[in-house]
Amino acid sequence: MAALKSHLVGIRSRILELAYRFAHASKVFSRRFFTLAIPGHVQLDESFVFEVPRAKDRGAKAPDGKYYSKYYNLQWKELPVGIKDAIRKYDSVIRMYLGDDYLINDGLIWRNMSIPPEFKGNELFSQHWHYDKVVDFRNIQLFVLLHDTTEDDGPFEYVVEPDEHNLMPSVLKRTNMDVGVKTAKLTGKRGDCFLFSTGSTPHRAGVPAEGRHRDIFSIAFFPAYTKIGTSSKALLSQS
Ligand SMILES: O=C(O)CCC(=O)C(=O)O
């Protein structure tokens, strides 16, 4: 009788353990929208700044016919050594997130300007909460501040602890001006950088206060199957 009882107790605890393992595994595997948010700092040469003559219109045209954001691309050979070294430092993290043979796109520098109050409701340069869905939601960007950036300069803003199982419908629709969850802003010193999952984590551009602007550099990383960019192995083996 005692042996039967202990056998039944054993079966019961085995069933409980299997149920626990099953619940745990489904929780882990349903996480599809992983967040990466790693702050750092890179050394920038003094000459690495936003060059106005190179800049082209970026974003949407405002009702007054103007663009309030300007950009240009930078090829690998033009990037400061400090940024290339930072990418080398983060290479293993990026490989874990996007897979070996991930691709590196061209660099991008842009300047967001203050928007006149009458156009504040227009999305002119990604000021609404959004995900960067490109081929899918798997992509990362390294952002680098090009000048000391305060709240007044319209810093990049992101959700701090997003739901990694589900996307937010209002963010997907890009109609959302207030996510109602904890957020943080990328303020800091020139050279401060941030490796961030732009595909899977809600983020938006801030709007600079009147008379101010915000300059930033970014470079994006994509999985090999997207065919966006150049082989990371090839670029990282160059100087
Ligand atoms: O300019 C920024 O701070 C954010 C830009 C952005 O979210 C985007 O281009 O998708």
Coordinates of C-alpha atoms and ligand atoms in Angstrom, one line a residue:
M1 CA 0.0 0.0 0.0
A2 CA 2.8 2.4 1.0
A3 CA 4.7 1.6 -2.2
L4 CA 1.6 2.3 -4.3
K5 CA 1.1 5.6 -2.5
S6 CA 4.6 6.7 -3.1
H7 CA 4.3 5.6 -6.8
L8 CA 1.2 7.8 -7.1
V9 CA 3.0 10.8 -5.5
G10 CA 5.8 10.3 -7.9
I11 CA 3.5 10.3 -10.9
R12 CA 1.7 13.4 -9.6
S13 CA 4.9 15.4 -9.2
R14 CA 6.1 14.3 -12.6
I15 CA 2.8 15.6 -14.2
L16 CA 3.2 18.9 -12.3
E17 CA 6.8 19.2 -13.5
L18 CA 5.8 18.5 -17.1
A19 CA 3.0 21.1 -16.9
Y20 CA 5.5 23.6 -15.5
R21 CA 8.0 22.9 -18.2
F22 CA 5.4 23.2 -20.9
A23 CA 4.1 26.5 -19.6
H24 CA 7.7 27.8 -19.3
A25 CA 8.6 26.7 -22.8
S26 CA 5.5 28.3 -24.4
K27 CA 6.3 31.6 -22.5
V28 CA 9.9 31.6 -23.7
F29 CA 9.1 30.6 -27.3
S30 CA 6.3 33.1 -27.7
R31 CA 8.8 35.9 -27.1
R32 CA 9.3 37.1 -30.7
F33 CA 10.0 40.8 -30.4
F34 CA 13.2 40.9 -28.4
T35 CA 14.4 44.3 -27.2
L36 CA 18.0 45.4 -27.3
A37 CA 18.9 48.7 -25.7
I38 CA 22.7 49.0 -24.9
P39 CA 24.1 52.4 -24.1
G40 CA 27.8 53.3 -24.8
H41 CA 30.2 56.0 -25.9
V42 CA 32.3 56.4 -29.0
Q43 CA 35.2 58.7 -29.6
L44 CA 34.5 61.1 -32.5
D45 CA 36.9 63.3 -34.4
E46 CA 36.0 67.0 -34.2
S47 CA 35.4 67.1 -37.9
F48 CA 32.6 64.5 -37.8
V49 CA 29.6 66.8 -37.9
F50 CA 26.4 67.2 -39.9
E51 CA 27.5 68.8 -43.2
V52 CA 24.6 71.1 -44.4
P53 CA 25.7 71.3 -48.1
R54 CA 25.5 67.5 -48.5
A55 CA 22.0 67.2 -47.0
K56 CA 18.8 66.2 -48.9
D57 CA 15.2 66.4 -47.9
R58 CA 14.0 63.7 -45.5
G59 CA 10.6 62.6 -44.3
A60 CA 7.3 64.3 -45.4
K61 CA 6.8 67.7 -46.9
A62 CA 5.0 70.1 -44.6
P63 CA 2.0 72.1 -45.8
D64 CA 4.3 75.2 -46.2
G65 CA 6.3 73.2 -48.8
K66 CA 9.3 72.7 -46.5
Y67 CA 11.0 69.6 -45.1
Y68 CA 11.9 69.7 -41.4
S69 CA 14.4 66.9 -41.6
K70 CA 17.5 66.6 -43.8
Y71 CA 19.9 63.7 -44.3
Y72 CA 22.7 62.1 -46.2
N73 CA 24.3 58.7 -46.4
L74 CA 27.9 57.7 -45.4
Q75 CA 29.8 54.8 -46.8
W76 CA 31.8 52.5 -44.6
K77 CA 35.1 54.1 -45.6
E78 CA 33.8 57.5 -44.5
L79 CA 32.9 56.3 -40.9
P80 CA 35.0 57.5 -38.0
V81 CA 37.3 54.8 -36.6
G82 CA 35.5 55.1 -33.2
I83 CA 32.2 54.0 -34.8
K84 CA 33.8 51.1 -36.7
D85 CA 35.4 50.0 -33.4
A86 CA 32.1 50.2 -31.6
I87 CA 30.5 48.0 -34.2
R88 CA 33.4 45.5 -33.8
K89 CA 32.7 45.6 -30.1
Y90 CA 29.0 44.9 -30.5
D91 CA 29.6 42.3 -33.3
S92 CA 28.9 39.2 -31.1
V93 CA 25.7 40.8 -29.7
I94 CA 24.5 41.7 -33.2
R95 CA 25.3 38.1 -34.4
M96 CA 23.3 36.6 -31.6
Y97 CA 20.3 38.8 -32.5
L98 CA 20.4 38.7 -36.3
G99 CA 22.5 35.6 -37.0
D100 CA 26.0 35.1 -38.4
D101 CA 26.5 36.8 -41.8
Y102 CA 24.3 39.8 -40.8
L103 CA 24.5 42.8 -43.1
I104 CA 25.5 46.4 -42.5
N105 CA 23.7 49.1 -44.3
D106 CA 25.2 52.5 -45.3
G107 CA 25.6 55.0 -42.4
L108 CA 23.1 57.8 -42.2
I109 CA 23.3 61.3 -40.7
W110 CA 20.3 63.5 -40.2
R111 CA 19.1 66.8 -38.7
N112 CA 15.6 67.2 -37.3
M113 CA 14.5 70.8 -37.0
S114 CA 11.9 72.5 -34.9
I115 CA 8.4 72.2 -36.4
P116 CA 6.1 75.3 -36.4
P117 CA 3.2 74.8 -33.9
E118 CA 0.6 74.7 -36.7
F119 CA 2.2 71.5 -38.2
K120 CA 2.8 69.7 -34.8
G121 CA 0.0 67.2 -35.6
N122 CA 1.6 66.2 -39.0
E123 CA 4.1 63.4 -39.0
L124 CA 7.0 65.0 -40.7
F125 CA 10.0 63.0 -39.4
S126 CA 8.9 59.9 -37.5
Q127 CA 7.5 61.7 -34.4
H128 CA 4.7 59.1 -34.0
W129 CA 5.4 55.9 -32.1
H130 CA 6.3 53.2 -34.6
Y131 CA 8.3 50.0 -35.3
D132 CA 10.7 50.0 -38.2
K133 CA 9.2 47.1 -40.1
V134 CA 11.5 46.7 -43.1
V135 CA 11.5 43.1 -44.4
D136 CA 10.2 42.1 -41.0
F137 CA 10.7 43.3 -37.4
R138 CA 14.3 42.0 -37.1
N139 CA 16.7 44.9 -37.4
I140 CA 19.0 46.9 -35.1
Q141 CA 20.5 50.4 -35.3
L142 CA 23.5 51.9 -33.6
F143 CA 22.7 55.6 -32.9
V144 CA 25.5 58.1 -32.1
L145 CA 24.7 61.6 -30.8
L146 CA 26.6 64.3 -32.8
H147 CA 26.3 67.0 -30.2
D148 CA 25.3 67.2 -26.5
T149 CA 21.6 66.5 -26.6
T150 CA 19.0 67.7 -24.1
E151 CA 15.3 67.4 -23.8
D152 CA 15.0 70.7 -25.8
D153 CA 16.8 69.2 -28.8
G154 CA 14.1 66.6 -29.6
P155 CA 15.8 63.5 -28.5
F156 CA 15.0 59.9 -29.7
E157 CA 12.5 58.3 -27.4
Y158 CA 11.8 54.6 -26.8
V159 CA 9.7 52.2 -24.7
V160 CA 11.7 50.8 -21.9
E161 CA 10.1 47.5 -21.0
P162 CA 8.0 46.6 -24.1
D163 CA 5.9 43.5 -24.3
E164 CA 8.2 41.0 -26.1
H165 CA 5.3 38.7 -27.0
N166 CA 3.0 41.1 -28.8
L167 CA 3.2 44.2 -30.9
M168 CA 1.1 47.2 -29.9
P169 CA -1.7 47.7 -32.5
S170 CA -1.7 51.5 -32.1
V171 CA 2.1 51.6 -32.7
L172 CA 1.7 49.3 -35.7
K173 CA -0.9 51.8 -37.1
R174 CA 1.5 54.6 -36.4
T175 CA -1.3 56.8 -35.0
N176 CA -0.1 56.8 -31.5
M177 CA 1.2 60.0 -29.9
D178 CA 1.1 58.6 -26.4
V179 CA 1.9 54.9 -25.6
G180 CA 1.0 55.2 -22.0
V181 CA 3.9 53.1 -20.8
K182 CA 7.4 53.8 -19.4
T183 CA 9.7 55.5 -21.9
A184 CA 13.2 57.0 -22.0
K185 CA 15.0 59.5 -24.1
L186 CA 18.4 59.4 -25.7
T187 CA 19.8 62.5 -24.2
G188 CA 23.5 62.8 -23.4
K189 CA 26.9 64.0 -24.6
R190 CA 28.4 64.1 -28.1
G191 CA 29.6 60.5 -28.9
D192 CA 27.1 58.8 -26.6
C193 CA 25.7 55.8 -28.5
F194 CA 22.9 53.4 -28.3
L195 CA 22.5 49.9 -29.9
F196 CA 18.8 49.5 -30.2
S197 CA 16.2 47.1 -31.7
T198 CA 14.4 49.6 -34.0
G199 CA 12.3 46.8 -35.6
S200 CA 10.7 45.3 -32.5
T201 CA 10.7 48.1 -29.9
P202 CA 8.4 51.2 -30.1
H203 CA 10.3 54.4 -30.6
R204 CA 9.9 57.9 -32.1
A205 CA 11.7 61.1 -32.8
G206 CA 11.3 64.0 -30.4
V207 CA 10.6 67.5 -31.8
P208 CA 13.3 70.1 -31.1
A209 CA 12.1 73.3 -29.3
E210 CA 11.8 76.5 -31.3
G211 CA 15.1 77.5 -32.9
R212 CA 16.9 74.2 -32.0
H213 CA 17.8 71.1 -34.0
R214 CA 19.1 67.6 -33.3
D215 CA 21.8 65.9 -35.3
I216 CA 22.3 62.2 -35.1
F217 CA 24.2 59.4 -36.8
S218 CA 22.9 55.9 -37.3
I219 CA 23.8 52.7 -39.0
A220 CA 21.4 49.8 -39.4
F221 CA 22.0 46.0 -39.3
F222 CA 19.9 43.4 -41.0
P223 CA 19.7 39.6 -41.2
A224 CA 21.4 38.0 -44.3
Y225 CA 18.0 37.0 -45.8
T226 CA 16.9 40.6 -46.2
K227 CA 19.8 41.3 -48.7
I228 CA 19.9 44.9 -47.3
G229 CA 23.5 46.1 -46.9
T230 CA 26.9 44.5 -47.2
S231 CA 28.4 41.5 -45.5
S232 CA 29.4 42.4 -41.9
K233 CA 32.3 39.9 -42.2
A234 CA 33.6 41.7 -45.3
L235 CA 33.3 45.2 -43.8
L236 CA 34.6 44.4 -40.3
S237 CA 37.8 42.8 -41.8
Q238 CA 38.5 46.1 -43.6
S239 CA 40.2 49.0 -41.7
Ligands
LIG1 O1 15.1 60.9 -35.4 C1 14.8 60.1 -34.5 O2 15.1 60.4 -33.3 C2 14.1 58.8 -34.7 C3 14.1 58.4 -36.1 C4 13.2 57.2 -36.4 O3 12.5 56.7 -35.5 C5 13.1 56.6 -37.7 O4 13.7 57.2 -38.6 O5 12.5 55.6 -37.8

